[in-house]
GROMACS .gro file of C-alpha atoms in nm:
model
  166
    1UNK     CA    1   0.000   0.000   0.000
    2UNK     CA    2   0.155   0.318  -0.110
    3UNK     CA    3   0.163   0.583   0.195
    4UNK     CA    4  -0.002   0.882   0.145
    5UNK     CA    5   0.363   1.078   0.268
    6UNK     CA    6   0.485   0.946  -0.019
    7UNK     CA    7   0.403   1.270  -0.225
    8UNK     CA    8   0.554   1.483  -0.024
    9UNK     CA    9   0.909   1.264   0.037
   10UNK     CA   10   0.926   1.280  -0.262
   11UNK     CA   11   0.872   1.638  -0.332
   12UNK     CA   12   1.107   1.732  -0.057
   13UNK     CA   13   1.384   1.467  -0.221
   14UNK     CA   14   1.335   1.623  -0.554
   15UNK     CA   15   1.378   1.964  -0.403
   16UNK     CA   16   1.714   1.799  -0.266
   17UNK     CA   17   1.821   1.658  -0.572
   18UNK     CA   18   1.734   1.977  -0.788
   19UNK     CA   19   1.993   2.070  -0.504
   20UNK     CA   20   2.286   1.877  -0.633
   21UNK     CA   21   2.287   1.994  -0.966
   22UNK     CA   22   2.643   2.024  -1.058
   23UNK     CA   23   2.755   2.433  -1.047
   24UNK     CA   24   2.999   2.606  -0.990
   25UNK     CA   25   2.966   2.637  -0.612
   26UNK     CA   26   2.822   2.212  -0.672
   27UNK     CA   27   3.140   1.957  -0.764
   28UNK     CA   28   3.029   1.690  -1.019
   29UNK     CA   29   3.137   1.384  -0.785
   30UNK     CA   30   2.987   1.559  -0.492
   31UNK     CA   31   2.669   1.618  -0.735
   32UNK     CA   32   2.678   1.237  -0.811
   33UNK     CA   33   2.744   1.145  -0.444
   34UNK     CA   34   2.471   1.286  -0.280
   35UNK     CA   35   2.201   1.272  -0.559
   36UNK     CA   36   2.257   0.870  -0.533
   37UNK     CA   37   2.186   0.921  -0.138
   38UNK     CA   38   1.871   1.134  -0.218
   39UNK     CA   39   1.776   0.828  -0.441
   40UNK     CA   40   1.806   0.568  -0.173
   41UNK     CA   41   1.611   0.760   0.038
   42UNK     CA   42   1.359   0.836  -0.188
   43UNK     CA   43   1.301   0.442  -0.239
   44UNK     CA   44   1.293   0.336   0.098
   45UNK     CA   45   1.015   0.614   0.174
   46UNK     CA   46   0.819   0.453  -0.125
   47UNK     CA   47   0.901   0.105  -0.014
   48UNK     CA   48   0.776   0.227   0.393
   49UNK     CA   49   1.087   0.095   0.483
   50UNK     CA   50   1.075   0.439   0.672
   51UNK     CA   51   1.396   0.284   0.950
   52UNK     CA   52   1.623   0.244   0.622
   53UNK     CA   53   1.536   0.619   0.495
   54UNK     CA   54   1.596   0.782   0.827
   55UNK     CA   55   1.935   0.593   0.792
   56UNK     CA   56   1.995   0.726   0.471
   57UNK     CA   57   1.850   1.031   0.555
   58UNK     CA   58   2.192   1.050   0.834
   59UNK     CA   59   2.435   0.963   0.551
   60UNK     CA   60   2.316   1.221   0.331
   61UNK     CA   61   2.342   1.509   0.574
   62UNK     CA   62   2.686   1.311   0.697
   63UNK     CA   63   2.776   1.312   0.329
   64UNK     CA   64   2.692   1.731   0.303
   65UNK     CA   65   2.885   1.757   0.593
   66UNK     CA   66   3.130   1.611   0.451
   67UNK     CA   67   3.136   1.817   0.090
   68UNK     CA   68   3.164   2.125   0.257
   69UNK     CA   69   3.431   2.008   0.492
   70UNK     CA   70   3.645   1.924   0.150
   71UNK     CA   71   3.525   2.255  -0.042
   72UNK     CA   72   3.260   2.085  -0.286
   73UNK     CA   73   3.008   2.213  -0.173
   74UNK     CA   74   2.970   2.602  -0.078
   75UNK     CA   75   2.827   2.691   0.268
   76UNK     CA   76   2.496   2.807   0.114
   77UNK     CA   77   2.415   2.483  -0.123
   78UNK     CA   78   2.523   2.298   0.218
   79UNK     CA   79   2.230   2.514   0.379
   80UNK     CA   80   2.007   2.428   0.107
   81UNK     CA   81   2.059   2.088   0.083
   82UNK     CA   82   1.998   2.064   0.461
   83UNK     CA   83   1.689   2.252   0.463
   84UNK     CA   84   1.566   1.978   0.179
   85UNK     CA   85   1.709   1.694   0.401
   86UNK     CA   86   1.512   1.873   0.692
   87UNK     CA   87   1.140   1.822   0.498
   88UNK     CA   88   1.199   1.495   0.416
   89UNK     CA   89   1.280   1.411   0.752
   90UNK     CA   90   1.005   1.540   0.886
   91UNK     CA   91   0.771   1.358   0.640
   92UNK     CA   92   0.935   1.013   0.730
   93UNK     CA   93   0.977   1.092   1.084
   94UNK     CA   94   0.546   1.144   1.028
   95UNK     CA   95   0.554   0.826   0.830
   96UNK     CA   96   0.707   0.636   1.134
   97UNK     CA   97   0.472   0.793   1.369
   98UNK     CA   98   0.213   0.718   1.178
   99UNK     CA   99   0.253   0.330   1.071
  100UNK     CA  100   0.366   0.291   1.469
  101UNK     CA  101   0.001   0.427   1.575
  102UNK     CA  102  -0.159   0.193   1.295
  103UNK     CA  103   0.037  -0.128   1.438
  104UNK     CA  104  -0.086  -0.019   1.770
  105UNK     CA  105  -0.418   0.040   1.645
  106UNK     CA  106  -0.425  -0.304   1.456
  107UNK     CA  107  -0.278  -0.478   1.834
  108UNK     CA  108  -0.570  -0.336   2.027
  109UNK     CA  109  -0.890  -0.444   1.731
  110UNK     CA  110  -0.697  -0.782   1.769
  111UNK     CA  111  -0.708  -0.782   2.095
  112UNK     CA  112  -1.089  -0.669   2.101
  113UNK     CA  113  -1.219  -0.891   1.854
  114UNK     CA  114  -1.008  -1.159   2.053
  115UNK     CA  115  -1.186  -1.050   2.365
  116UNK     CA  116  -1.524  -1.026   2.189
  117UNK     CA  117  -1.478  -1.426   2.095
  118UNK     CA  118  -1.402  -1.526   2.433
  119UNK     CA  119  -1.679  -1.304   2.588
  120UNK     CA  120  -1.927  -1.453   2.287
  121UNK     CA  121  -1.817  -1.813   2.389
  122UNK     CA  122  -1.922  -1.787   2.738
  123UNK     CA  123  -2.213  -1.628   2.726
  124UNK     CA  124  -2.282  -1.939   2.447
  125UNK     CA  125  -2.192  -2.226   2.685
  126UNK     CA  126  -2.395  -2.025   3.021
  127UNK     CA  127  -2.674  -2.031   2.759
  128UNK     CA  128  -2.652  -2.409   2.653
  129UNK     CA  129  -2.602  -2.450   3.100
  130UNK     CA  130  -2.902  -2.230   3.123
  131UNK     CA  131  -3.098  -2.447   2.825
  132UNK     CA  132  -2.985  -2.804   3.011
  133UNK     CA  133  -3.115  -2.656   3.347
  134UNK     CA  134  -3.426  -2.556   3.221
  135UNK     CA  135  -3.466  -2.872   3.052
  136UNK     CA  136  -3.387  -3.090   3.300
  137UNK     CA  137  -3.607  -2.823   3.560
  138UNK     CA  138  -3.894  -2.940   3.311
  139UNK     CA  139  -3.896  -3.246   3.264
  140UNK     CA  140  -3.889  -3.302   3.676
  141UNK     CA  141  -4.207  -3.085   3.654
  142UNK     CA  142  -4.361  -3.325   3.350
  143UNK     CA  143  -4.260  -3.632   3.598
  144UNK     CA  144  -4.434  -3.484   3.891
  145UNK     CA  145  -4.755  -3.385   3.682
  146UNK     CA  146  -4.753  -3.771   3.533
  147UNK     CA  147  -4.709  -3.907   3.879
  148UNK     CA  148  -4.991  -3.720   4.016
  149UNK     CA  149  -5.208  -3.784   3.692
  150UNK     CA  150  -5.106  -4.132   3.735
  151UNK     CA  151  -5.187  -4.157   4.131
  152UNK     CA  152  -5.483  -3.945   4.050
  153UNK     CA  153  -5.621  -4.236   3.798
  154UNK     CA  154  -5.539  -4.499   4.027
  155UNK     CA  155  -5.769  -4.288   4.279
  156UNK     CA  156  -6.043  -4.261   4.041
  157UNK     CA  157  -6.038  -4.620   3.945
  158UNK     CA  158  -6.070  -4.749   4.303
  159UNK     CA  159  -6.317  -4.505   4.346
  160UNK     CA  160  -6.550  -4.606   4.051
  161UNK     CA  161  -6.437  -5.026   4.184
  162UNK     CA  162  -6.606  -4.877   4.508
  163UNK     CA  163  -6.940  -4.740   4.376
  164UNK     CA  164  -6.951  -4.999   4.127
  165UNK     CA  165  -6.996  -5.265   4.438
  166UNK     CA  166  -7.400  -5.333   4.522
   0.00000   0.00000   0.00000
């Protein structure tokens, strides 16, 4: 599933990589170097392998660093390129926060619907208790009521043997 921060990583990466157009205050390796960087991170934001592009995101501003430290770079394409690492930082950082809160959201409606089960199991076996009870509750009351029709017979037929006698 494609994140919706995807857009705007990848804005904010081509911003950086419009960035390290060779110029003359831009060398061509240090061009090459850190567009390759802006690349990587760029596909592990599309791939939401957001840990690998806040890796890459620490190279690349290690890598600036590094290119104005050795004069490739001038002070303000350094600044630039920083300020482009800085958005797309911010989206992934967002990214992270936000897949973290849907794996936490996922863990709890697992947890629910695995609660929900349970809960919908008991209440189905105290029902089929409840059921057996009230079977077993009637058919003592069906044995009483045929005992006492029974005994009742038996007390009508010795009374009709009586009368029936001259």
């Amino acid at each position: 599933m494609r994140s919706p921060m995807i857009p705007a990583i990848a804005l904010a990466a081509v911003l950086a990589l419009a960035g390290c157009a060779p110029t003359s205050d831009f060398s061509a390796d240090a061009a090459a170097s850190l567009g390759a960087r802006v690349l990587a991170i760029t596909e592990a934001a599309q791939a939401a392998d957001y840990p690998a592009a806040s890796a890459r995101i620490d190279e690349l501003r290690a890598a600036a660093d590094d290119a104005l430290a050795r004069g490739e770079i001038t002070s303000e394409r350094h600044a630039s390129i920083l300020s482009s690492v800085a958005l797309v930082e911010a989206d992934v950082d967002g990214a992270i926060t936000a897949a973290e809160a849907a794996r936490i959201a996922a863990e709890q409606a697992a947890e629910t619907a695995k609660q929900a089960a349970a809960d919908a199991e008991e209440a189905a076996e105290d029902a089929a208790q409840k059921a057996k009870e009230d079977a077993k509750d009637a058919a003592d009351e069906a044995k009483k009521i045929a005992e006492q029709a029974a005994e009742d017979a038996k007390k009508a037929a010795e009374d009709a043997k009586d009368n029936a006698k001259p």
